[in-house]
Amino acid sequence: MNPRHLTLHQLRIFLAVAQHGSFARAAEALHLAPPTLSLQVKQLAQTVGQPLFEQIGKRIYLTAAGHALADACRDIEDRLQRLGEDMAALQGVERGRLRLAILTTAKYVVPKLLGGFCAAHPGIEVAMVVGNRETLVQRLAQNQDDLYVLGQPPEHLDVVCEAFADNPLVPIAPPGHPLTGVRAIPPQRLAQEPFILREPGSGTRLTTERFFAAHGARLRTRLEVGSNEAVKQTVAGGLGVAVLSAHTVAAELALGDLIALDVAGFPLLRRWQIVYPHGKRLSPAALAFKAWLRDHRPTAAVPSPSAAG
């Protein structure tokens, strides 16, 4: 194979198919007619001299040659992105692109900071993905974004972590709960209540379970739900208690839709972390956003436990 015969257009089409796992979805994403896309991939495979995909049932999978080419495509895309940013920096203007991935809980904090950053740096294009911990860890492992905002960095990946804000976790209950007004509730007592938990793998859930396990208590799980909003609504409906970030429940506590319980050992103090792969060369836009977070640290007021009555 002579790499000089490959074209950027073909490589971008191939990478889209590899990422979407579907010719049809890749064609839709690239706004190309499916026959046109298929022809480009066929010509690319002929140039490479090896099949790039294999079909098993209705699904397509990358061959060994396809995986190697996909890795090269990602390297090329990243290098072209850095080239554009370097050229912009040499011109003395603020341009470039920031790819940000944040935890669902962080959506109550980061978008406000991002709004101020975009106003101060209007030449920087921003793309933000919001997802659960599992999704973000997968994206981090594949180096799909510039920066990641997590509460608990993955232990199995070689990453750089920089804390930028406190993220206290607090126990919440519906108004009128029997433990309202009780002071210094033992963790073992709270564990007897039915709990509403996030899905397995959630950073908030991991921290909560570790806290109660350290006190010799096992939670009574009533429901597992996939978002903070669902947790809040379920607790407000009287189905159980929960532990969530103080950032997440500030509005509901202020309105009286939820109450904070006085549990010994709470709040659980965690910190928001900016995370990225070790050795990653951060773009000027990513460096600027990191500096912005350091200079505009958000604060979370820990709610006072609700009084009886």
Short mmCIF file of C-alpha atoms in Angstrom, two decimals:
data_model
loop_
_atom_site.label_atom_id
_atom_site.label_comp_id
_atom_site.label_asym_id
_atom_site.label_seq_id
_atom_site.Cartn_x
_atom_site.Cartn_y
_atom_site.Cartn_z
CA MET A 1 0.00 0.00 0.00
CA ASN A 2 1.21 3.47 -0.88
CA PRO A 3 -0.16 5.93 1.75
CA ARG A 4 0.20 8.77 -0.74
CA HIS A 5 -2.72 7.39 -2.68
CA LEU A 6 -5.09 7.84 0.28
CA THR A 7 -7.19 11.01 0.41
CA LEU A 8 -8.37 12.92 3.49
CA HIS A 9 -11.92 12.72 2.16
CA GLN A 10 -11.79 8.92 2.06
CA LEU A 11 -10.20 8.71 5.49
CA ARG A 12 -12.86 10.92 7.07
CA ILE A 13 -15.62 8.84 5.50
CA PHE A 14 -14.02 5.63 6.71
CA LEU A 15 -13.59 7.01 10.25
CA ALA A 16 -17.26 8.03 10.33
CA VAL A 17 -18.31 4.49 9.39
CA ALA A 18 -15.97 3.05 12.03
CA GLN A 19 -17.35 5.36 14.72
CA HIS A 20 -21.01 4.85 13.86
CA GLY A 21 -20.72 1.13 13.12
CA SER A 22 -23.06 1.62 10.18
CA PHE A 23 -22.78 2.78 6.58
CA ALA A 24 -26.28 4.28 6.70
CA ARG A 25 -25.71 6.27 9.91
CA ALA A 26 -22.32 7.49 8.68
CA ALA A 27 -23.87 8.63 5.39
CA GLU A 28 -26.57 10.50 7.31
CA ALA A 29 -24.02 12.16 9.62
CA LEU A 30 -21.86 13.25 6.66
CA HIS A 31 -24.85 14.27 4.51
CA LEU A 32 -23.75 11.89 1.76
CA ALA A 33 -25.78 9.55 -0.42
CA PRO A 34 -25.21 5.95 0.78
CA PRO A 35 -24.00 4.77 -2.67
CA THR A 36 -21.42 7.58 -2.74
CA LEU A 37 -20.16 6.68 0.71
CA SER A 38 -19.98 2.96 -0.10
CA LEU A 39 -18.01 3.68 -3.27
CA GLN A 40 -15.45 5.77 -1.37
CA VAL A 41 -14.97 3.05 1.25
CA LYS A 42 -14.64 0.40 -1.49
CA GLN A 43 -11.98 2.46 -3.29
CA LEU A 44 -10.15 2.98 0.01
CA ALA A 45 -10.12 -0.77 0.70
CA GLN A 46 -8.74 -1.37 -2.80
CA THR A 47 -5.95 1.13 -2.14
CA VAL A 48 -5.14 -0.45 1.21
CA GLY A 49 -5.25 -3.89 -0.38
CA GLN A 50 -7.09 -5.52 2.51
CA PRO A 51 -10.72 -5.67 3.65
CA LEU A 52 -11.53 -3.02 6.24
CA PHE A 53 -14.90 -4.34 7.44
CA GLU A 54 -16.55 -7.71 7.90
CA GLN A 55 -20.28 -8.26 8.24
CA ILE A 56 -21.71 -10.68 10.80
CA GLY A 57 -25.47 -10.82 10.66
CA LYS A 58 -26.72 -7.28 10.26
CA ARG A 59 -23.73 -5.66 11.96
CA ILE A 60 -20.35 -4.62 10.57
CA TYR A 61 -17.07 -4.92 12.42
CA LEU A 62 -13.58 -3.60 11.76
CA THR A 63 -10.98 -6.07 10.57
CA ALA A 64 -7.41 -5.94 11.91
CA ALA A 65 -6.52 -3.69 8.98
CA GLY A 66 -9.59 -1.57 9.69
CA HIS A 67 -8.58 -1.05 13.33
CA ALA A 68 -5.07 0.00 12.26
CA LEU A 69 -6.46 2.44 9.71
CA ALA A 70 -8.99 3.86 12.20
CA ASP A 71 -6.19 4.58 14.69
CA ALA A 72 -4.23 6.35 11.95
CA CYS A 73 -7.32 8.37 10.98
CA ARG A 74 -7.76 9.58 14.57
CA ASP A 75 -4.09 10.58 14.72
CA ILE A 76 -4.44 12.54 11.48
CA GLU A 77 -7.62 14.31 12.66
CA ASP A 78 -5.97 15.27 15.94
CA ARG A 79 -2.85 16.54 14.18
CA LEU A 80 -4.87 18.64 11.74
CA GLN A 81 -6.85 20.08 14.66
CA ARG A 82 -3.63 21.02 16.45
CA LEU A 83 -2.24 22.53 13.25
CA GLY A 84 -5.25 24.83 12.98
CA GLU A 85 -4.87 25.86 16.60
CA ASP A 86 -1.14 26.47 16.20
CA MET A 87 -1.73 28.63 13.14
CA ALA A 88 -4.36 30.64 15.01
CA ALA A 89 -2.01 31.12 17.94
CA LEU A 90 0.74 32.35 15.61
CA GLN A 91 -1.67 34.95 14.25
CA GLY A 92 -2.24 36.22 17.77
CA VAL A 93 -6.00 35.56 17.74
CA GLU A 94 -8.16 33.40 19.96
CA ARG A 95 -9.49 30.69 17.74
CA GLY A 96 -9.77 26.94 17.84
CA ARG A 97 -12.14 24.36 19.23
CA LEU A 98 -12.76 23.08 22.74
CA ARG A 99 -14.21 19.57 23.11
CA LEU A 100 -15.59 19.15 26.61
CA ALA A 101 -17.23 16.11 28.23
CA ILE A 102 -18.92 16.56 31.60
CA LEU A 103 -20.66 14.34 34.12
CA THR A 104 -24.45 14.70 34.31
CA THR A 105 -24.17 16.07 37.85
CA ALA A 106 -21.75 18.73 36.64
CA LYS A 107 -24.38 20.18 34.29
CA TYR A 108 -25.57 22.25 37.25
CA VAL A 109 -22.12 23.88 37.51
CA VAL A 110 -20.07 23.78 34.32
CA PRO A 111 -22.48 25.30 31.72
CA LYS A 112 -22.67 28.53 33.75
CA LEU A 113 -18.88 28.74 33.80
CA LEU A 114 -18.75 27.82 30.13
CA GLY A 115 -21.12 30.68 29.28
CA GLY A 116 -18.77 33.20 30.84
CA PHE A 117 -15.79 31.60 29.11
CA CYS A 118 -17.48 31.77 25.69
CA ALA A 119 -18.38 35.42 26.24
CA ALA A 120 -14.76 36.20 27.09
CA HIS A 121 -13.39 34.09 24.21
CA PRO A 122 -15.91 34.44 21.34
CA GLY A 123 -13.48 33.07 18.77
CA ILE A 124 -13.35 29.62 20.38
CA GLU A 125 -15.86 27.04 19.15
CA VAL A 126 -17.13 24.79 21.94
CA ALA A 127 -18.66 21.31 21.74
CA MET A 128 -19.91 19.75 24.99
CA VAL A 129 -21.07 16.20 25.72
CA VAL A 130 -23.04 15.41 28.90
CA GLY A 131 -23.07 11.79 30.05
CA ASN A 132 -22.88 9.38 32.95
CA ARG A 133 -19.61 8.19 34.41
CA GLU A 134 -19.40 5.05 32.28
CA THR A 135 -19.86 7.04 29.07
CA LEU A 136 -17.22 9.59 30.04
CA VAL A 137 -14.68 6.95 31.06
CA GLN A 138 -15.15 5.25 27.67
CA ARG A 139 -14.65 8.55 25.85
CA LEU A 140 -11.59 9.30 28.01
CA ALA A 141 -10.07 5.91 27.20
CA GLN A 142 -10.50 6.70 23.49
CA ASN A 143 -9.22 10.29 23.85
CA GLN A 144 -12.34 11.67 22.13
CA ASP A 145 -12.38 15.05 23.89
CA ASP A 146 -9.99 17.70 25.18
CA LEU A 147 -11.07 17.85 28.82
CA TYR A 148 -13.35 15.81 31.07
CA VAL A 149 -15.14 16.91 34.24
CA LEU A 150 -15.50 14.01 36.68
CA GLY A 151 -16.10 13.63 40.38
CA GLN A 152 -13.94 10.55 40.72
CA PRO A 153 -11.19 9.89 38.15
CA PRO A 154 -10.88 6.29 36.86
CA GLU A 155 -8.18 4.33 38.65
CA HIS A 156 -7.37 2.08 35.70
CA LEU A 157 -6.39 4.89 33.29
CA ASP A 158 -3.20 6.97 33.27
CA VAL A 159 -4.65 10.46 33.57
CA VAL A 160 -3.91 13.92 34.90
CA CYS A 161 -6.40 15.23 37.49
CA GLU A 162 -6.77 18.82 38.67
CA ALA A 163 -9.42 19.65 41.28
CA PHE A 164 -11.20 22.96 40.69
CA ALA A 165 -14.31 23.04 42.93
CA ASP A 166 -15.97 21.40 45.92
CA ASN A 167 -18.84 18.99 45.33
CA PRO A 168 -20.47 18.15 48.69
CA LEU A 169 -22.97 15.30 48.80
CA VAL A 170 -26.00 15.66 51.08
CA PRO A 171 -28.82 13.31 52.19
CA ILE A 172 -32.29 14.33 51.02
CA ALA A 173 -35.85 13.24 51.79
CA PRO A 174 -39.41 14.28 50.93
CA PRO A 175 -41.11 16.97 53.05
CA GLY A 176 -42.66 15.55 56.17
CA HIS A 177 -40.31 12.57 56.37
CA PRO A 178 -40.23 10.98 59.88
CA LEU A 179 -36.52 11.90 60.27
CA THR A 180 -37.19 15.60 59.67
CA GLY A 181 -35.75 17.61 62.55
CA VAL A 182 -33.83 14.66 64.05
CA ARG A 183 -30.26 15.73 64.81
CA ALA A 184 -27.11 13.70 64.13
CA ILE A 185 -28.95 10.73 62.63
CA PRO A 186 -26.64 7.69 62.75
CA PRO A 187 -25.73 6.40 59.27
CA GLN A 188 -26.97 2.96 60.33
CA ARG A 189 -30.42 4.44 60.99
CA LEU A 190 -30.61 6.19 57.62
CA ALA A 191 -29.56 2.98 55.89
CA GLN A 192 -32.79 1.39 57.12
CA GLU A 193 -34.79 3.76 54.91
CA PRO A 194 -35.59 2.76 51.31
CA PHE A 195 -32.94 4.36 49.08
CA ILE A 196 -33.19 5.77 45.57
CA LEU A 197 -29.83 5.24 43.88
CA ARG A 198 -28.22 6.18 40.58
CA GLU A 199 -27.23 3.41 38.18
CA PRO A 200 -24.24 1.14 39.01
CA GLY A 201 -20.96 2.89 38.18
CA SER A 202 -22.23 6.35 39.15
CA GLY A 203 -19.60 8.30 41.09
CA THR A 204 -22.21 9.60 43.55
CA ARG A 205 -23.45 6.06 44.16
CA LEU A 206 -19.93 4.70 44.67
CA THR A 207 -19.12 7.37 47.24
CA THR A 208 -22.41 6.82 49.06
CA GLU A 209 -22.07 3.04 49.21
CA ARG A 210 -18.48 3.29 50.44
CA PHE A 211 -19.52 5.68 53.22
CA PHE A 212 -22.26 3.40 54.54
CA ALA A 213 -20.12 0.29 54.16
CA ALA A 214 -17.44 1.98 56.27
CA HIS A 215 -20.09 2.36 58.99
CA GLY A 216 -21.13 -1.28 58.75
CA ALA A 217 -24.43 -0.48 57.05
CA ARG A 218 -25.92 -1.82 53.83
CA LEU A 219 -28.40 0.28 51.91
CA ARG A 220 -31.96 -0.85 51.26
CA THR A 221 -32.27 -0.16 47.55
CA ARG A 222 -35.82 0.52 46.43
CA LEU A 223 -35.09 1.90 42.95
CA GLU A 224 -32.18 2.50 40.60
CA VAL A 225 -32.64 5.38 38.16
CA GLY A 226 -30.43 6.83 35.47
CA SER A 227 -30.42 10.56 36.18
CA ASN A 228 -30.30 13.06 39.02
CA GLU A 229 -33.62 14.55 37.90
CA ALA A 230 -35.27 11.14 38.21
CA VAL A 231 -33.77 10.68 41.67
CA LYS A 232 -35.12 14.05 42.82
CA GLN A 233 -38.60 13.43 41.45
CA THR A 234 -38.74 9.95 42.98
CA VAL A 235 -37.66 11.21 46.40
CA ALA A 236 -40.10 14.13 46.21
CA GLY A 237 -42.83 11.58 45.46
CA GLY A 238 -42.18 9.89 48.80
CA LEU A 239 -40.62 6.66 47.55
CA GLY A 240 -37.42 6.94 49.57
CA VAL A 241 -34.35 8.96 50.50
CA ALA A 242 -31.19 9.64 48.50
CA VAL A 243 -27.76 11.24 48.52
CA LEU A 244 -27.03 13.83 45.83
CA SER A 245 -24.70 16.73 45.13
CA ALA A 246 -25.64 19.95 46.89
CA HIS A 247 -25.33 21.68 43.49
CA THR A 248 -28.01 19.33 42.13
CA VAL A 249 -30.68 19.94 44.78
CA ALA A 250 -30.16 23.61 45.65
CA ALA A 251 -33.33 24.79 43.88
CA GLU A 252 -35.57 22.04 45.27
CA LEU A 253 -34.34 22.62 48.83
CA ALA A 254 -34.93 26.35 48.52
CA LEU A 255 -38.50 25.76 47.28
CA GLY A 256 -39.25 23.15 49.94
CA ASP A 257 -39.84 20.36 47.41
CA LEU A 258 -37.10 18.37 49.20
CA ILE A 259 -35.53 18.57 52.63
CA ALA A 260 -31.98 17.98 53.84
CA LEU A 261 -31.48 15.49 56.68
CA ASP A 262 -28.97 15.91 59.49
CA VAL A 263 -26.91 12.71 59.22
CA ALA A 264 -23.66 12.20 61.13
CA GLY A 265 -20.70 12.25 58.76
CA PHE A 266 -22.41 14.41 56.13
CA PRO A 267 -21.85 16.26 53.91
CA LEU A 268 -19.51 13.91 52.08
CA LEU A 269 -16.84 16.18 50.68
CA ARG A 270 -15.84 15.46 47.10
CA ARG A 271 -14.22 17.67 44.48
CA TRP A 272 -14.87 18.28 40.82
CA GLN A 273 -11.87 17.26 38.73
CA ILE A 274 -10.62 18.33 35.32
CA VAL A 275 -9.25 15.13 33.80
CA TYR A 276 -7.30 14.35 30.62
CA PRO A 277 -4.95 11.57 29.44
CA HIS A 278 -1.41 11.76 30.75
CA GLY A 279 0.90 13.06 28.04
CA LYS A 280 -1.92 14.72 26.10
CA ARG A 281 -0.91 17.96 24.40
CA LEU A 282 -3.64 20.39 25.38
CA SER A 283 -4.77 22.94 22.82
CA PRO A 284 -4.63 26.68 23.60
CA ALA A 285 -8.43 26.62 23.98
CA ALA A 286 -8.25 23.78 26.53
CA LEU A 287 -5.50 25.54 28.47
CA ALA A 288 -7.56 28.74 28.48
CA PHE A 289 -10.63 26.91 29.84
CA LYS A 290 -8.57 25.22 32.55
CA ALA A 291 -7.30 28.63 33.64
CA TRP A 292 -10.87 29.99 33.57
CA LEU A 293 -12.06 27.25 35.92
CA ARG A 294 -9.24 28.00 38.35
CA ASP A 295 -10.09 31.72 38.34
CA HIS A 296 -13.88 31.30 38.58
CA ARG A 297 -14.29 28.50 41.11
CA PRO A 298 -17.98 27.84 41.88
CA THR A 299 -19.11 27.46 45.47
CA ALA A 300 -21.81 25.18 46.80
CA ALA A 301 -23.54 26.22 50.00
CA VAL A 302 -24.13 23.15 52.16
CA PRO A 303 -27.85 23.20 53.04
CA SER A 304 -28.91 23.35 56.67
CA PRO A 305 -30.91 20.31 57.80
CA SER A 306 -34.64 20.94 57.90
CA ALA A 307 -36.24 21.56 61.26
CA ALA A 308 -39.17 19.53 62.53
CA GLY A 309 -42.61 20.73 61.54
#
